[in-house]
Short mmCIF file of C-alpha atoms and ligand atoms in Angstrom, two decimals:
data_model
loop_
_atom_site.label_atom_id
_atom_site.label_comp_id
_atom_site.label_asym_id
_atom_site.label_seq_id
_atom_site.Cartn_x
_atom_site.Cartn_y
_atom_site.Cartn_z
CA MET K 1 -37.71 113.96 4.51
CA LYS K 2 -36.63 117.21 2.97
CA ILE K 3 -34.12 116.94 0.16
CA LEU K 4 -32.62 120.22 -0.97
CA THR K 5 -29.91 121.37 -3.26
CA VAL K 6 -27.48 123.87 -1.76
CA ARG K 7 -24.45 125.79 -2.96
CA LYS K 8 -23.07 126.05 0.57
CA ARG K 9 -23.40 123.85 3.59
CA LEU K 10 -26.14 124.95 5.96
CA PRO K 11 -24.77 125.70 9.43
CA GLU K 12 -26.76 123.12 11.42
CA SER K 13 -26.22 120.33 8.94
CA ILE K 14 -23.56 117.68 9.44
CA PRO K 15 -21.13 117.31 6.54
CA VAL K 16 -20.63 113.82 5.17
CA PHE K 17 -17.31 113.03 3.51
CA ILE K 18 -17.09 109.99 1.31
CA LEU K 19 -13.37 109.33 1.25
CA PHE K 20 -12.14 107.24 -1.62
CA GLU K 21 -9.00 105.25 -1.06
CA GLY K 22 -6.05 107.33 -2.12
CA SER K 23 -8.04 110.53 -2.54
CA ASN K 24 -7.15 113.85 -1.01
CA ILE K 25 -9.71 115.31 1.39
CA ASN K 26 -8.42 118.82 0.69
CA ARG K 27 -10.06 118.57 -2.71
CA HIS K 28 -13.43 117.62 -1.27
CA LEU K 29 -16.07 120.21 -1.99
CA LEU K 30 -17.32 120.19 1.58
CA PHE K 31 -13.90 120.46 3.19
CA THR K 32 -13.47 124.11 2.40
CA SER K 33 -16.69 124.87 4.27
CA LEU K 34 -15.01 123.92 7.54
CA THR K 35 -13.02 126.20 9.82
CA GLU K 36 -9.25 125.92 9.70
CA ALA K 37 -9.22 124.29 13.15
CA ASP K 38 -11.77 121.70 12.07
CA GLN K 39 -9.78 120.95 8.93
CA GLN K 40 -6.61 120.44 10.92
CA PHE K 41 -8.44 118.23 13.37
CA ILE K 42 -9.70 115.99 10.57
CA HIS K 43 -6.23 115.83 9.01
CA ALA K 44 -4.76 114.76 12.34
CA PHE K 45 -7.53 112.21 12.82
CA LEU K 46 -7.00 110.66 9.39
CA ALA K 47 -3.22 110.63 9.84
CA LYS K 48 -3.64 108.54 12.98
CA SER K 49 -6.39 106.27 11.70
CA PRO K 50 -6.62 106.17 7.91
CA LEU K 51 -10.14 105.46 6.79
CA LYS K 52 -10.56 102.18 4.97
CA ASP K 53 -13.38 101.13 2.72
CA GLY K 54 -16.36 100.02 4.77
CA TYR K 55 -15.43 101.98 7.89
CA THR K 56 -17.16 105.11 9.15
CA HIS K 57 -16.52 107.62 11.89
CA LEU K 58 -18.72 110.28 13.35
CA ILE K 59 -16.29 112.75 14.84
CA PHE K 60 -16.71 115.82 17.01
CA LEU K 61 -14.84 118.83 15.76
CA PRO K 62 -13.27 121.71 17.70
CA SER K 63 -16.06 123.98 16.45
CA LYS K 64 -18.54 121.71 18.30
CA ASN K 65 -19.80 120.62 14.92
CA GLU K 66 -19.75 117.00 13.89
CA ALA K 67 -18.60 115.36 10.66
CA LEU K 68 -19.32 111.95 9.25
CA LEU K 69 -16.37 110.30 7.53
CA VAL K 70 -17.24 107.35 5.32
CA GLY K 71 -14.59 105.11 3.82
CA ALA K 72 -15.00 104.09 0.19
CA PRO K 73 -12.93 101.99 -2.23
CA GLN K 74 -10.70 103.52 -4.89
CA GLN K 75 -12.77 105.75 -7.08
CA ALA K 76 -11.93 103.63 -10.12
CA VAL K 77 -13.90 100.66 -8.72
CA PHE K 78 -16.74 102.73 -7.27
CA THR K 79 -19.58 101.55 -9.48
CA HIS K 80 -23.06 103.00 -9.75
CA ARG K 81 -24.33 99.99 -7.78
CA LYS K 82 -21.92 100.87 -4.96
CA ALA K 83 -22.93 104.53 -5.14
CA MET K 84 -26.60 103.64 -4.62
CA LEU K 85 -25.70 101.47 -1.63
CA MET K 86 -23.52 104.26 -0.29
CA ALA K 87 -26.44 106.69 -0.37
CA ARG K 88 -28.53 104.25 1.65
CA LYS K 89 -25.72 103.44 4.01
CA ILE K 90 -25.24 107.10 4.89
CA ILE K 91 -28.91 107.42 5.84
CA SER K 92 -28.75 104.24 7.86
CA ILE K 93 -25.69 105.48 9.79
CA ALA K 94 -27.27 108.88 10.33
CA ARG K 95 -30.36 107.23 11.77
CA LYS K 96 -28.30 105.06 14.09
CA GLU K 97 -26.25 108.03 15.24
CA LYS K 98 -29.37 110.17 15.63
CA VAL K 99 -28.19 112.73 13.13
CA ARG K 100 -31.14 114.56 11.65
CA ARG K 101 -29.60 116.87 9.06
CA ILE K 102 -26.78 116.03 6.71
CA THR K 103 -25.02 117.60 3.74
CA VAL K 104 -23.49 115.46 1.03
CA ALA K 105 -21.64 116.39 -2.14
CA LEU K 106 -23.36 115.19 -5.29
CA ASP K 107 -19.90 114.63 -6.78
CA ASP K 108 -19.29 111.80 -4.32
CA PHE K 109 -22.02 109.71 -5.96
CA ARG K 110 -20.77 109.94 -9.51
CA ALA K 111 -19.53 106.47 -10.19
CA SER K 112 -16.81 105.62 -12.63
CA GLY K 113 -17.76 103.94 -15.86
CA THR K 114 -21.42 104.98 -16.08
CA HIS K 115 -23.07 107.04 -18.75
CA LEU K 116 -25.49 108.64 -16.35
CA THR K 117 -25.83 112.39 -16.45
CA ARG K 118 -25.47 114.55 -13.38
CA ASP K 119 -29.24 115.07 -13.29
CA GLU K 120 -29.87 111.34 -13.47
CA VAL K 121 -27.49 110.69 -10.62
CA ALA K 122 -29.14 113.42 -8.55
CA GLU K 123 -32.57 111.91 -9.15
CA ILE K 124 -31.49 108.37 -8.40
CA MET K 125 -29.65 109.30 -5.21
CA ALA K 126 -32.62 111.32 -3.96
CA THR K 127 -34.69 108.16 -4.37
CA GLN K 128 -32.06 106.09 -2.54
CA PHE K 129 -31.99 108.53 0.40
CA GLU K 130 -35.75 108.42 0.61
CA ILE K 131 -36.10 104.62 0.55
CA ALA K 132 -33.34 104.21 3.14
CA ASN K 133 -35.21 106.54 5.48
CA PHE K 134 -38.34 104.39 5.54
CA GLU K 135 -39.52 102.04 8.22
CA PHE K 136 -42.95 100.49 8.67
CA THR K 137 -43.93 101.59 12.17
CA ARG K 138 -47.72 101.70 11.91
CA TYR K 139 -48.30 98.78 14.26
CA LYS K 140 -45.64 99.66 16.83
CA THR K 141 -45.77 101.89 19.86
CA PRO K 142 -43.38 104.77 19.24
CA PRO K 143 -40.45 105.12 21.66
CA ALA K 144 -40.65 108.01 24.15
CA SER K 145 -38.30 110.10 22.00
CA GLY K 146 -40.26 109.37 18.83
CA TRP K 147 -39.08 107.47 15.75
CA MET K 148 -35.70 108.51 14.49
CA PHE K 149 -35.67 109.55 10.86
CA VAL K 150 -33.33 111.83 8.97
CA GLU K 151 -35.17 115.10 8.45
CA GLU K 152 -33.08 116.79 5.83
CA VAL K 153 -30.53 115.87 3.21
CA ALA K 154 -28.80 118.76 1.49
CA LEU K 155 -27.09 118.01 -1.79
CA LEU K 156 -24.12 120.26 -2.26
CA GLU K 157 -23.65 121.35 -5.84
CA LYS K 158 -21.62 124.28 -7.11
CA LYS K 159 -23.89 125.26 -9.95
CA PRO K 160 -27.25 123.53 -9.63
CA SER K 161 -29.21 123.90 -12.86
CA PRO K 162 -33.02 124.15 -12.79
CA ARG K 163 -33.10 120.68 -14.32
CA LEU K 164 -31.02 119.29 -11.52
CA LEU K 165 -33.32 120.82 -8.91
CA LYS K 166 -36.26 119.23 -10.68
CA ALA K 167 -34.50 115.88 -10.89
CA VAL K 168 -33.92 115.89 -7.14
CA GLN K 169 -37.59 116.53 -6.48
CA SER K 170 -38.63 113.81 -8.96
CA GLY K 171 -36.26 111.40 -7.26
CA LYS K 172 -37.83 112.23 -3.94
CA ILE K 173 -41.32 111.59 -5.30
CA ILE K 174 -40.27 108.25 -6.76
CA GLY K 175 -38.75 107.28 -3.41
CA GLU K 176 -41.89 108.29 -1.55
CA GLU K 177 -44.05 106.24 -3.88
CA ILE K 178 -41.79 103.22 -3.51
CA ASN K 179 -42.23 103.66 0.24
CA ASN K 180 -46.00 103.94 -0.13
CA ALA K 181 -46.02 100.67 -2.04
CA ARG K 182 -43.87 99.11 0.69
CA ALA K 183 -46.35 100.25 3.33
CA LEU K 184 -49.20 98.63 1.42
CA ALA K 185 -47.28 95.38 1.06
CA ASN K 186 -46.24 95.39 4.72
CA THR K 187 -49.82 95.77 5.93
CA PRO K 188 -50.92 92.47 7.50
CA GLY K 189 -53.56 90.38 5.77
CA MET K 190 -56.06 91.01 8.55
CA ASP K 191 -56.26 94.62 7.38
CA MET K 192 -55.09 94.31 3.78
CA THR K 193 -58.17 92.68 2.27
CA PRO K 194 -59.17 92.93 -1.40
CA GLU K 195 -61.69 95.59 -0.44
CA HIS K 196 -59.04 97.54 1.43
CA LEU K 197 -56.63 97.40 -1.49
CA GLY K 198 -59.45 98.77 -3.64
CA ASP K 199 -60.04 101.56 -1.13
CA MET K 200 -56.36 102.43 -1.16
CA ALA K 201 -56.49 102.76 -4.94
CA LEU K 202 -59.62 104.93 -4.71
CA ILE K 203 -57.95 107.20 -2.17
CA ALA K 204 -54.85 107.55 -4.35
CA GLY K 205 -57.07 108.41 -7.32
CA LYS K 206 -58.86 111.11 -5.34
CA GLU K 207 -55.65 112.55 -4.00
CA TYR K 208 -53.85 112.76 -7.34
CA GLY K 209 -56.71 113.08 -9.79
CA PHE K 210 -57.08 109.84 -11.72
CA ASP K 211 -60.06 107.56 -12.23
CA VAL K 212 -60.35 104.41 -10.17
CA GLN K 213 -63.13 101.90 -10.45
CA VAL K 214 -63.42 98.93 -8.10
CA LEU K 215 -65.58 96.10 -9.39
CA ASP K 216 -67.33 93.80 -6.92
CA GLU K 217 -68.22 90.15 -7.45
CA LYS K 218 -71.42 90.90 -9.30
CA ALA K 219 -69.73 93.15 -11.83
CA MET K 220 -67.01 90.56 -12.28
CA GLN K 221 -69.55 87.85 -12.88
CA LYS K 222 -71.11 89.94 -15.60
CA LEU K 223 -67.73 90.22 -17.29
CA GLY K 224 -67.14 86.49 -17.04
CA MET K 225 -64.12 86.70 -14.76
CA SER K 226 -64.52 83.23 -13.32
CA ALA K 227 -60.80 82.83 -12.83
CA VAL K 228 -60.54 85.68 -10.33
CA LEU K 229 -63.84 84.66 -8.75
CA GLY K 230 -62.74 81.04 -8.51
CA VAL K 231 -59.51 81.83 -6.65
CA GLY K 232 -61.37 84.18 -4.32
CA LYS K 233 -64.17 81.78 -3.40
CA GLY K 234 -62.60 80.35 -0.25
CA SER K 235 -62.26 83.66 1.54
CA MET K 236 -64.78 85.64 3.54
CA HIS K 237 -63.11 88.72 2.06
CA LYS K 238 -64.57 88.80 -1.39
CA PRO K 239 -62.54 89.64 -4.50
CA ARG K 240 -62.32 93.02 -6.11
CA PHE K 241 -61.12 94.06 -9.53
CA ILE K 242 -59.36 97.41 -9.54
CA ILE K 243 -59.26 99.47 -12.73
CA ILE K 244 -57.21 102.65 -12.84
CA GLU K 245 -57.34 105.06 -15.76
CA TYR K 246 -54.73 107.76 -15.89
CA LEU K 247 -55.37 109.40 -19.23
CA LYS K 248 -53.16 112.45 -19.52
CA GLY K 249 -51.77 111.74 -22.96
CA LYS K 250 -53.12 112.52 -26.40
CA LYS K 251 -56.62 111.20 -27.01
CA ALA K 252 -55.55 108.95 -29.85
CA GLU K 253 -52.50 107.57 -28.06
CA ARG K 254 -52.91 103.91 -27.11
CA PRO K 255 -52.27 103.40 -23.41
CA ILE K 256 -49.54 101.61 -21.51
CA ALA K 257 -51.19 98.86 -19.44
CA LEU K 258 -49.79 97.91 -16.04
CA VAL K 259 -51.15 94.75 -14.45
CA GLY K 260 -50.37 93.77 -10.84
CA LYS K 261 -51.03 90.61 -8.84
CA GLY K 262 -53.14 91.51 -5.84
CA VAL K 263 -53.32 88.41 -3.65
CA THR K 264 -53.82 89.96 -0.24
CA PHE K 265 -52.92 86.72 1.50
CA ASP K 266 -51.76 83.52 -0.12
CA SER K 267 -52.32 80.51 2.11
CA GLY K 268 -51.90 78.26 -0.91
CA GLY K 269 -55.57 77.31 -0.67
CA LEU K 270 -56.37 73.59 -0.38
CA ASN K 271 -52.82 72.93 -1.56
CA LEU K 272 -51.90 74.59 1.71
CA LYS K 273 -48.40 75.98 2.07
CA PRO K 274 -46.15 74.55 4.78
CA SER K 275 -45.54 76.86 7.77
CA ALA K 276 -42.35 78.40 6.43
CA GLY K 277 -43.97 79.10 3.08
CA LEU K 278 -46.68 81.22 4.68
CA ALA K 279 -44.19 83.69 6.12
CA ASP K 280 -44.50 86.68 3.82
CA MET K 281 -47.69 85.80 2.04
CA HIS K 282 -49.43 89.00 3.18
CA MET K 283 -47.06 90.62 0.66
CA ASP K 284 -48.46 88.65 -2.25
CA MET K 285 -50.19 91.84 -3.41
CA SER K 286 -46.82 93.58 -3.89
CA GLY K 287 -47.35 93.69 -7.65
CA GLY K 288 -50.72 95.36 -7.22
CA ALA K 289 -49.26 97.85 -4.76
CA ALA K 290 -46.48 98.64 -7.24
CA VAL K 291 -49.02 99.32 -10.00
CA ILE K 292 -51.17 101.59 -7.83
CA ARG K 293 -48.23 103.62 -6.55
CA THR K 294 -46.55 103.76 -9.97
CA ILE K 295 -49.62 105.51 -11.29
CA ALA K 296 -49.65 107.82 -8.26
CA ALA K 297 -46.01 108.63 -9.10
CA ALA K 298 -46.94 109.25 -12.74
CA ALA K 299 -49.58 111.72 -11.59
CA ARG K 300 -47.20 113.50 -9.23
CA LEU K 301 -44.52 113.64 -11.91
CA LYS K 302 -47.12 114.93 -14.37
CA VAL K 303 -46.35 112.28 -16.95
CA ARG K 304 -48.25 113.18 -20.11
CA LYS K 305 -49.20 109.65 -21.16
CA ASN K 306 -52.19 107.37 -21.15
CA ILE K 307 -51.75 104.65 -18.56
CA VAL K 308 -54.18 102.05 -17.27
CA GLY K 309 -53.62 99.94 -14.19
CA ILE K 310 -55.37 96.64 -13.57
CA VAL K 311 -55.21 94.87 -10.22
CA PRO K 312 -57.19 91.71 -9.53
CA ALA K 313 -57.44 91.50 -5.74
CA VAL K 314 -58.26 88.24 -3.95
CA GLU K 315 -57.43 86.32 -0.82
CA ASN K 316 -56.38 82.71 -1.43
CA MET K 317 -57.91 80.91 1.54
CA ILE K 318 -59.27 77.61 2.73
CA SER K 319 -62.92 76.96 3.45
CA GLY K 320 -65.76 74.77 2.31
CA GLU K 321 -66.10 77.11 -0.62
CA SER K 322 -62.51 77.08 -1.78
CA TYR K 323 -61.68 76.20 -5.35
CA ARG K 324 -60.21 72.75 -5.69
CA PRO K 325 -57.49 70.95 -7.57
CA GLN K 326 -58.99 69.68 -10.80
CA ASP K 327 -61.66 72.38 -10.93
CA VAL K 328 -61.83 73.87 -14.41
CA LEU K 329 -62.32 77.64 -14.51
CA LYS K 330 -63.55 79.50 -17.53
CA THR K 331 -61.63 82.74 -17.97
CA MET K 332 -62.93 85.98 -19.39
CA SER K 333 -61.06 85.15 -22.60
CA GLY K 334 -63.02 81.94 -23.04
CA LYS K 335 -59.98 79.73 -22.44
CA THR K 336 -60.40 77.25 -19.62
CA ILE K 337 -57.88 76.62 -16.86
CA GLU K 338 -57.47 73.22 -15.28
CA ILE K 339 -56.44 73.78 -11.68
CA LYS K 340 -53.61 71.45 -10.78
CA ASP K 341 -52.47 73.35 -7.73
CA THR K 342 -54.48 75.97 -5.85
CA ASP K 343 -51.21 77.59 -4.76
CA ALA K 344 -50.45 78.62 -8.34
CA GLU K 345 -53.25 81.20 -8.01
CA GLY K 346 -51.44 84.29 -9.25
CA ARG K 347 -51.35 83.22 -12.88
CA VAL K 348 -55.04 82.30 -12.68
CA ILE K 349 -56.21 85.75 -11.58
CA LEU K 350 -53.76 87.42 -13.96
CA ALA K 351 -55.30 85.52 -16.86
CA ASP K 352 -58.49 87.55 -16.46
CA ALA K 353 -56.56 90.73 -15.71
CA LEU K 354 -54.48 90.46 -18.88
CA THR K 355 -57.61 89.80 -20.92
CA TYR K 356 -59.27 92.83 -19.39
CA ALA K 357 -56.19 94.99 -20.03
CA LYS K 358 -56.37 94.13 -23.72
CA ARG K 359 -59.75 95.83 -23.97
CA TYR K 360 -57.82 99.09 -23.93
CA ASP K 361 -55.86 98.04 -27.01
CA PRO K 362 -52.65 98.90 -25.14
CA ARG K 363 -49.39 99.53 -26.97
CA VAL K 364 -47.57 97.54 -24.30
CA ILE K 365 -48.47 95.50 -21.23
CA VAL K 366 -46.22 95.21 -18.19
CA ASP K 367 -47.32 92.83 -15.48
CA VAL K 368 -45.72 92.59 -12.08
CA ALA K 369 -46.32 89.68 -9.75
CA THR K 370 -44.85 87.75 -6.85
CA LEU K 371 -45.59 84.78 -9.05
CA THR K 372 -43.25 81.92 -8.27
CA GLY K 373 -40.90 80.69 -5.58
CA ALA K 374 -39.07 79.08 -8.50
CA SER K 375 -37.84 82.48 -9.70
CA ALA K 376 -36.04 82.87 -6.38
CA VAL K 377 -34.63 79.35 -6.72
CA ALA K 378 -33.24 80.42 -10.09
CA LEU K 379 -31.93 83.88 -9.19
CA GLY K 380 -31.56 84.12 -5.43
CA GLU K 381 -32.71 87.31 -3.80
CA ARG K 382 -30.87 89.91 -5.84
CA ALA K 383 -32.81 90.16 -9.08
CA SER K 384 -36.39 89.84 -10.22
CA ALA K 385 -36.94 87.46 -13.10
CA PHE K 386 -38.32 88.96 -16.25
CA PHE K 387 -39.69 87.71 -19.52
CA THR K 388 -40.60 89.55 -22.68
CA ASN K 389 -41.61 88.92 -26.27
CA HIS K 390 -39.79 92.05 -27.42
CA ALA K 391 -36.01 92.46 -27.76
CA GLY K 392 -36.15 96.23 -27.36
CA LEU K 393 -38.02 95.92 -24.09
CA GLU K 394 -35.53 93.39 -22.82
CA LYS K 395 -32.71 95.87 -23.32
CA GLN K 396 -34.73 98.71 -21.85
CA PHE K 397 -35.70 96.87 -18.68
CA ARG K 398 -32.19 95.63 -18.05
CA GLU K 399 -30.89 99.17 -18.35
CA ILE K 400 -33.56 100.62 -16.09
CA GLY K 401 -32.86 97.88 -13.56
CA GLU K 402 -29.16 98.73 -13.43
CA LYS K 403 -29.89 102.41 -13.20
CA THR K 404 -32.48 102.29 -10.42
CA GLY K 405 -31.28 99.33 -8.37
CA ASP K 406 -34.59 97.57 -9.11
CA PHE K 407 -32.55 94.72 -10.57
CA VAL K 408 -33.89 92.24 -13.13
CA TRP K 409 -32.52 89.29 -15.05
CA PRO K 410 -34.12 87.69 -18.13
CA LEU K 411 -35.30 84.10 -18.47
CA PRO K 412 -36.49 82.41 -21.68
CA LEU K 413 -39.93 82.88 -23.13
CA TRP K 414 -39.98 80.12 -25.74
CA GLU K 415 -42.88 78.40 -27.39
CA GLU K 416 -41.30 75.01 -26.74
CA TYR K 417 -42.31 75.38 -23.11
CA GLU K 418 -45.98 75.63 -24.04
CA GLU K 419 -46.09 71.84 -24.16
CA GLU K 420 -45.73 71.84 -20.38
CA ILE K 421 -48.85 73.82 -19.61
CA LYS K 422 -51.26 72.05 -21.96
CA GLY K 423 -54.26 70.89 -19.97
CA THR K 424 -55.83 67.44 -20.07
CA PHE K 425 -59.35 68.53 -19.22
CA GLY K 426 -58.90 72.27 -19.66
CA ASP K 427 -57.19 74.33 -22.35
CA VAL K 428 -54.25 75.13 -20.10
CA GLN K 429 -53.21 73.92 -16.67
CA ASN K 430 -51.79 76.11 -13.94
CA LEU K 431 -48.82 73.89 -13.12
CA GLY K 432 -46.05 72.73 -15.43
CA ARG K 433 -46.26 69.08 -16.50
CA ASN K 434 -42.64 68.81 -15.52
CA ASP K 435 -43.69 69.50 -11.94
CA ARG K 436 -41.64 72.41 -10.54
CA ARG K 437 -38.77 72.35 -12.99
CA GLY K 438 -38.45 75.70 -14.66
CA GLY K 439 -41.37 76.90 -12.54
CA ALA K 440 -40.78 80.59 -13.21
CA ILE K 441 -40.78 79.89 -16.95
CA THR K 442 -43.95 77.83 -16.98
CA GLY K 443 -45.62 80.59 -14.97
CA ALA K 444 -44.59 83.14 -17.58
CA VAL K 445 -45.56 80.91 -20.50
CA PHE K 446 -48.97 80.41 -18.92
CA LEU K 447 -49.54 84.19 -18.77
CA TRP K 448 -48.30 84.49 -22.35
CA GLN K 449 -51.27 82.43 -23.56
CA PHE K 450 -53.57 85.20 -22.41
CA VAL K 451 -51.43 87.97 -23.88
CA LYS K 452 -51.27 86.20 -27.23
CA ASP K 453 -54.97 85.58 -27.41
CA PRO K 454 -56.49 87.60 -30.24
CA ILE K 455 -58.85 90.32 -29.12
CA ALA K 456 -61.58 92.17 -30.91
CA THR K 457 -59.78 95.48 -31.35
CA ARG K 458 -56.56 93.89 -32.49
CA ASP K 459 -58.44 91.69 -34.89
CA LYS K 460 -59.80 94.82 -36.46
CA ARG K 461 -56.30 96.12 -36.91
CA LYS K 462 -55.31 92.81 -38.38
CA GLU K 463 -58.04 93.25 -40.96
CA LYS K 464 -56.46 96.55 -41.83
CA GLY K 465 -53.19 94.74 -42.29
CA ASN K 466 -51.49 96.02 -39.11
CA ALA K 467 -51.26 92.79 -37.22
CA SER K 468 -48.35 92.83 -34.84
CA VAL K 469 -47.29 91.18 -31.64
CA LEU K 470 -48.47 92.99 -28.54
CA PRO K 471 -45.27 93.91 -26.67
CA TRP K 472 -45.35 92.48 -23.19
CA VAL K 473 -43.10 92.28 -20.15
CA HIS K 474 -43.70 89.95 -17.23
CA LEU K 475 -41.85 90.78 -14.02
CA ASP K 476 -41.72 87.93 -11.53
CA VAL K 477 -40.65 89.90 -8.48
CA ALA K 478 -40.96 87.07 -5.94
CA PRO K 479 -37.15 86.95 -5.46
CA ARG K 480 -37.17 90.51 -4.21
CA THR K 481 -40.31 90.51 -2.08
CA THR K 482 -38.35 91.54 1.03
CA SER K 483 -35.10 93.32 1.84
CA ILE K 484 -31.90 91.39 2.47
CA GLU K 485 -28.90 91.90 4.74
CA GLY K 486 -26.51 94.60 3.56
CA GLU K 487 -28.98 96.45 1.35
CA PHE K 488 -29.53 99.15 3.98
CA LEU K 489 -33.29 98.91 3.62
CA ALA K 490 -35.68 98.34 6.51
CA LYS K 491 -36.95 94.82 7.15
CA GLY K 492 -39.99 93.92 5.08
CA ALA K 493 -41.27 94.84 1.66
CA ILE K 494 -39.12 96.71 -0.87
CA ALA K 495 -41.73 97.19 -3.60
CA PRO K 496 -39.84 95.67 -6.53
CA GLY K 497 -41.13 96.74 -9.91
CA THR K 498 -42.15 100.23 -8.82
CA ALA K 499 -38.98 102.04 -9.90
CA LEU K 500 -38.84 99.89 -13.05
CA MET K 501 -42.34 100.86 -14.08
CA VAL K 502 -42.00 104.55 -13.21
CA TYR K 503 -38.86 104.85 -15.33
CA PHE K 504 -40.43 102.76 -18.05
CA ILE K 505 -43.60 104.81 -18.43
CA ARG K 506 -41.61 108.02 -18.60
CA SER K 507 -39.40 106.78 -21.39
CA PHE K 508 -41.70 104.55 -23.43
N1 BES O 1 -47.11 83.72 -4.02
C1 BES O 1 -46.44 82.53 -4.38
C2 BES O 1 -45.01 82.74 -4.85
C3 BES O 1 -44.06 83.34 -3.86
C4 BES O 1 -43.24 82.53 -3.11
C5 BES O 1 -43.95 84.70 -3.73
C6 BES O 1 -42.35 83.08 -2.23
C7 BES O 1 -43.03 85.25 -2.84
C8 BES O 1 -42.24 84.45 -2.10
C9 BES O 1 -47.19 81.82 -5.51
O1 BES O 1 -48.56 82.02 -5.54
C10 BES O 1 -46.96 80.37 -5.35
O2 BES O 1 -47.32 79.85 -4.35
N2 BES O 1 -46.32 79.77 -6.33
C11 BES O 1 -46.03 78.39 -6.30
C12 BES O 1 -46.33 77.86 -7.67
C13 BES O 1 -46.31 76.37 -7.76
C14 BES O 1 -47.41 75.76 -6.96
C15 BES O 1 -46.45 76.02 -9.22
C16 BES O 1 -44.57 78.20 -5.97
O3 BES O 1 -43.75 79.02 -6.37
O4 BES O 1 -44.24 77.25 -5.26
ZN1 ZN O 2 -49.61 80.63 -4.27
ZN1 ZN O 3 -49.23 83.80 -4.66
#
């Protein structure tokens, strides 16, 4: 979709009026672009049927043009959250009404009570338009008239600064990369194998100029990654370990490490999931997809930072070779994991991935994973759970979440919980001793053990007297694996974590 910034409405483009309760349409920036007759027509229309919040009308004007009137609440209660939804809603209506080109006024999306700048709003709304215009059609026969997508959104702005123009294009890129991550996650398990996910990372690296290395089983064995290998054993599609290096920062700058769960299908393994639980398990590589496309976005946005991406990719399947409950796997870190439940596989593969990430001596690690159903029990479907050992990062992620609509809510990361993941026959066990109580937390605390682990490079720094905690954020995005009613996003994956990480790497 084209997103442009215009000073005047383009003739073939349909004007969209967001009408706040009690506001005067005469003052709307787009209104003056209409002919007198059209203006009078709209006045008469609104006099007869005042537009309430939540209602919309596509009306035909005397000039043969059309106009889309969208009812909104009083401006005073129009929050940034509502503004983001409004941007998506407009695209969704346009698609339904088969409108291909629209003009909106940027002013309409400036919510009350936010500290966002004009440029920020422009960027965020460009992203919202883009993600609302996405649908995963790859496996469907197109209708005779073709798929209906909005082709052009023009943002009307009286005096667009060069920075605003740039922000709009950045927002578009971020939206496109969120959509690319959604496409990866939506791809069925029959096609989305660990090897395929690796190929997709390689292709992205070629296209945007960053290094991607995909390790096969042999290479993983050499590195001692028996946790990833163990989870992957039951599948005919063998595991891969994806390593992305985007090094566009200063040589001496320690990288940001992004780690994503790449389970291409999660059957639960021998602890097989019940039918309902299998539903979206082809999306269990959403975290990995988010990491790959975040780095693609970083490249397209020309972020001058060092970033590494680590994605362990496996299929969790059942066969005579599957790993079993009570197997004990030796991780790359040396710690052993007692398998209590083969369905808690994400934390097992992430153990090796976090250990590998630490080889880069990163200044921060962010991991993103559809880790636990328990996080959705805790939060519902409207926020990802997140955990961090760093107060500054907690604040930062909450703010980014509010800003981008990639919502998060914190849960405790306390040492007291470590009791619950102590193993009997292994160093740690992959299921809380308290069964499923606080399941999202025990998942996070399990991962923490591998973040905390001392590593060679850090030990060296410790010797120099610079020992410090490695800042870490764990995003459990399981609650937001798929879209929900009223979000104005297509059915299927929504790529949680992508916007969070893109904004994070730019600002950190
Ligand atoms: N991939 C699932 C978590 C999940 C559930 C993601 C629903 C998205 C939607 C994960 O591997 C899993 O099965 N977790 C178990 C952990 C339990 C066995 C400790 C769960 O949440 O039930
Ligand atoms: Zn599982
Ligand atoms: Zn899983």
